[in-house]
Amino acid sequence: ITSDLRLYSNIWLVGEGVGATIIDLQDTSGVGVLFEGTLRTIGGTISVTEGSTAVTGSSTTFTNAQADDYLFIFGSSVAEGAYVQIASITDDTNLVLKNNWLQPSRSGIGTSLVKIIKAAVNCCFKDLTVDNGANPATTASVQIRYALNFLCENVRVINDSTGEGFLIDIVG
């Protein structure tokens, strides 16, 4: 391929086997296979209450998000983080979740610990090889970013470049 292969929701990229199906990136520069959603910028700080669907913000722009986006709040460890789908946006400082927030209440959470994304959902990458060879890519050959319900099975990445073979960022 000669440009990024960008894949969004409900896409299954399935080969006939690791040795039989090869995505060749060797003669390209900085090109990769990307499964990715969209990161929304909201700014400010947010507060959530255990057992409630209401999320309040201070100096936020929740209107940059949309219903069905996902709110991710990171904890001090991966196990303490959580995500939930957004039902509606009331205004820049108020939004409603589809389900109650089940984690302990938190307030004043800064944007370094909060992400709102339009997720790439229900994707599959299976039974194939991605050959990056000596491609001078500065990023990964395969990037999975802001994805939910993602299956990656029986995939080999050949990577002799300075970039990473796989980059995985916020996958549930």
Short mmCIF file of C-alpha atoms in Angstrom, two decimals:
data_model
loop_
_atom_site.label_atom_id
_atom_site.label_comp_id
_atom_site.label_asym_id
_atom_site.label_seq_id
_atom_site.Cartn_x
_atom_site.Cartn_y
_atom_site.Cartn_z
CA ILE A 1 0.00 0.00 0.00
CA THR A 2 1.14 3.55 -0.63
CA SER A 3 -0.88 5.47 1.98
CA ASP A 4 -2.25 4.76 5.45
CA LEU A 5 -4.92 2.08 5.54
CA ARG A 6 -7.41 3.70 7.96
CA LEU A 7 -10.09 1.45 9.38
CA TYR A 8 -12.94 2.60 11.61
CA SER A 9 -15.93 0.84 13.21
CA ASN A 10 -17.27 -2.57 12.19
CA ILE A 11 -14.30 -3.44 9.96
CA TRP A 12 -12.80 -6.93 9.90
CA LEU A 13 -9.46 -7.30 8.15
CA VAL A 14 -9.00 -11.08 7.92
CA GLY A 15 -6.38 -12.87 5.85
CA GLU A 16 -5.99 -16.49 4.81
CA GLY A 17 -3.13 -17.08 7.25
CA VAL A 18 0.02 -15.49 8.65
CA GLY A 19 2.23 -16.63 5.77
CA ALA A 20 -0.43 -16.40 3.07
CA THR A 21 -1.66 -12.82 3.49
CA ILE A 22 0.91 -10.05 3.69
CA ILE A 23 0.33 -6.31 3.90
CA ASP A 24 3.56 -4.93 2.45
CA LEU A 25 4.73 -1.56 3.78
CA GLN A 26 8.40 -1.94 2.81
CA ASP A 27 8.52 0.60 0.00
CA THR A 28 6.61 3.36 1.77
CA SER A 29 7.60 5.99 4.28
CA GLY A 30 5.59 6.40 7.47
CA VAL A 31 2.62 4.39 6.18
CA GLY A 32 0.74 1.97 8.39
CA VAL A 33 -2.48 0.14 9.19
CA LEU A 34 -4.59 2.28 11.54
CA PHE A 35 -7.66 1.24 13.51
CA GLU A 36 -8.62 4.45 15.20
CA GLY A 37 -11.40 6.46 16.69
CA THR A 38 -11.37 10.21 17.29
CA LEU A 39 -10.13 11.96 20.42
CA ARG A 40 -12.32 14.90 21.48
CA THR A 41 -10.89 17.94 23.27
CA ILE A 42 -12.93 19.11 26.28
CA GLY A 43 -10.53 21.04 28.56
CA GLY A 44 -11.23 22.00 32.17
CA THR A 45 -11.98 19.58 34.99
CA ILE A 46 -14.85 17.16 35.56
CA SER A 47 -16.70 15.56 38.46
CA VAL A 48 -18.61 12.26 38.60
CA THR A 49 -20.78 10.84 41.37
CA GLU A 50 -21.08 7.15 42.15
CA GLY A 51 -24.54 5.87 41.17
CA SER A 52 -25.34 8.89 38.99
CA THR A 53 -25.48 9.48 35.24
CA ALA A 54 -24.70 13.20 35.59
CA VAL A 55 -21.21 14.50 34.79
CA THR A 56 -20.39 18.12 35.53
CA GLY A 57 -17.51 20.14 34.22
CA SER A 58 -15.76 23.38 35.02
CA SER A 59 -14.30 25.34 32.06
CA THR A 60 -15.15 22.36 29.82
CA THR A 61 -16.49 22.17 26.28
CA PHE A 62 -18.62 19.03 26.41
CA THR A 63 -20.35 20.21 23.21
CA ASN A 64 -17.21 19.04 21.35
CA ALA A 65 -18.44 15.51 22.18
CA GLN A 66 -21.50 13.67 20.88
CA ALA A 67 -24.00 11.14 22.17
CA ASP A 68 -22.54 7.60 21.92
CA ASP A 69 -18.98 8.83 22.46
CA TYR A 70 -17.13 7.28 25.40
CA LEU A 71 -15.88 9.01 28.52
CA PHE A 72 -12.63 7.51 29.87
CA ILE A 73 -11.42 8.45 33.33
CA PHE A 74 -8.03 7.09 34.33
CA GLY A 75 -7.18 6.18 37.90
CA SER A 76 -3.82 5.93 39.59
CA SER A 77 -3.59 2.45 38.02
CA VAL A 78 -5.16 0.78 35.00
CA ALA A 79 -7.46 -1.23 37.28
CA GLU A 80 -8.86 1.99 38.76
CA GLY A 81 -9.74 3.50 35.37
CA ALA A 82 -13.19 3.21 33.81
CA TYR A 83 -15.13 4.14 30.69
CA VAL A 84 -18.80 4.65 30.01
CA GLN A 85 -20.87 5.70 27.00
CA ILE A 86 -22.40 9.18 26.80
CA ALA A 87 -26.20 9.37 26.38
CA SER A 88 -26.50 13.11 25.74
CA ILE A 89 -24.75 16.45 25.98
CA THR A 90 -26.74 19.09 27.85
CA ASP A 91 -24.31 21.98 27.41
CA ASP A 92 -20.58 22.74 27.73
CA THR A 93 -20.51 21.86 31.45
CA ASN A 94 -23.09 19.05 31.75
CA LEU A 95 -23.48 15.68 30.10
CA VAL A 96 -25.49 12.53 30.81
CA LEU A 97 -24.09 8.98 30.78
CA LYS A 98 -26.01 5.98 29.40
CA ASN A 99 -25.37 4.07 32.63
CA ASN A 100 -24.67 5.07 36.20
CA TRP A 101 -21.07 5.80 37.13
CA LEU A 102 -20.15 2.72 39.19
CA GLN A 103 -16.76 3.86 40.46
CA PRO A 104 -16.28 5.99 43.60
CA SER A 105 -17.19 9.66 43.25
CA ARG A 106 -14.39 11.95 42.07
CA SER A 107 -14.20 15.70 41.61
CA GLY A 108 -11.85 18.16 39.94
CA ILE A 109 -10.41 15.53 37.59
CA GLY A 110 -8.06 17.26 35.13
CA THR A 111 -7.94 16.53 31.41
CA SER A 112 -4.69 14.59 31.74
CA LEU A 113 -6.83 11.84 33.33
CA VAL A 114 -9.95 12.30 31.17
CA LYS A 115 -10.51 11.43 27.53
CA ILE A 116 -13.65 11.58 25.44
CA ILE A 117 -13.50 9.58 22.25
CA LYS A 118 -15.61 8.52 19.35
CA ALA A 119 -14.42 4.91 19.45
CA ALA A 120 -13.69 2.55 16.60
CA VAL A 121 -15.85 -0.39 17.70
CA ASN A 122 -16.21 -4.05 16.72
CA CYS A 123 -13.01 -4.37 14.71
CA CYS A 124 -10.92 -7.42 13.90
CA PHE A 125 -7.35 -7.86 12.61
CA LYS A 126 -6.66 -11.54 12.05
CA ASP A 127 -4.63 -14.21 10.21
CA LEU A 128 -2.09 -12.05 8.37
CA THR A 129 1.38 -10.54 8.31
CA VAL A 130 2.28 -6.84 8.21
CA ASP A 131 5.78 -6.45 6.76
CA ASN A 132 7.37 -3.12 7.57
CA GLY A 133 10.84 -4.31 6.57
CA ALA A 134 13.32 -1.45 6.80
CA ASN A 135 10.65 1.22 6.31
CA PRO A 136 11.94 4.38 8.03
CA ALA A 137 8.58 4.96 9.71
CA THR A 138 8.71 7.02 12.88
CA THR A 139 5.43 5.56 14.14
CA ALA A 140 4.13 2.02 14.42
CA SER A 141 3.29 -0.23 11.47
CA VAL A 142 0.00 -1.12 13.15
CA GLN A 143 -1.77 1.42 15.35
CA ILE A 144 -4.86 0.63 17.39
CA ARG A 145 -6.10 3.83 19.01
CA TYR A 146 -9.34 4.62 20.79
CA ALA A 147 -10.95 1.26 20.03
CA LEU A 148 -13.47 -0.94 21.85
CA ASN A 149 -14.30 -4.60 21.26
CA PHE A 150 -11.16 -5.10 19.21
CA LEU A 151 -9.93 -8.59 18.30
CA CYS A 152 -6.33 -9.07 17.18
CA GLU A 153 -5.48 -12.71 16.57
CA ASN A 154 -2.74 -14.60 14.75
CA VAL A 155 -0.99 -11.47 13.40
CA ARG A 156 2.75 -11.20 12.77
CA VAL A 157 4.44 -7.83 12.40
CA ILE A 158 7.87 -7.76 10.75
CA ASN A 159 9.52 -4.53 11.81
CA ASP A 160 13.15 -3.67 11.07
CA SER A 161 12.66 0.09 11.28
CA THR A 162 13.25 2.56 14.08
CA GLY A 163 9.49 2.83 14.69
CA GLU A 164 7.43 0.50 16.83
CA GLY A 165 5.75 -2.57 15.36
CA PHE A 166 2.50 -2.18 17.28
CA LEU A 167 1.07 0.87 19.08
CA ILE A 168 -1.97 0.30 21.28
CA ASP A 169 -3.61 3.29 22.96
CA ILE A 170 -6.91 3.21 24.93
CA VAL A 171 -8.43 -0.09 23.89
CA GLY A 172 -11.26 -1.66 25.83
#
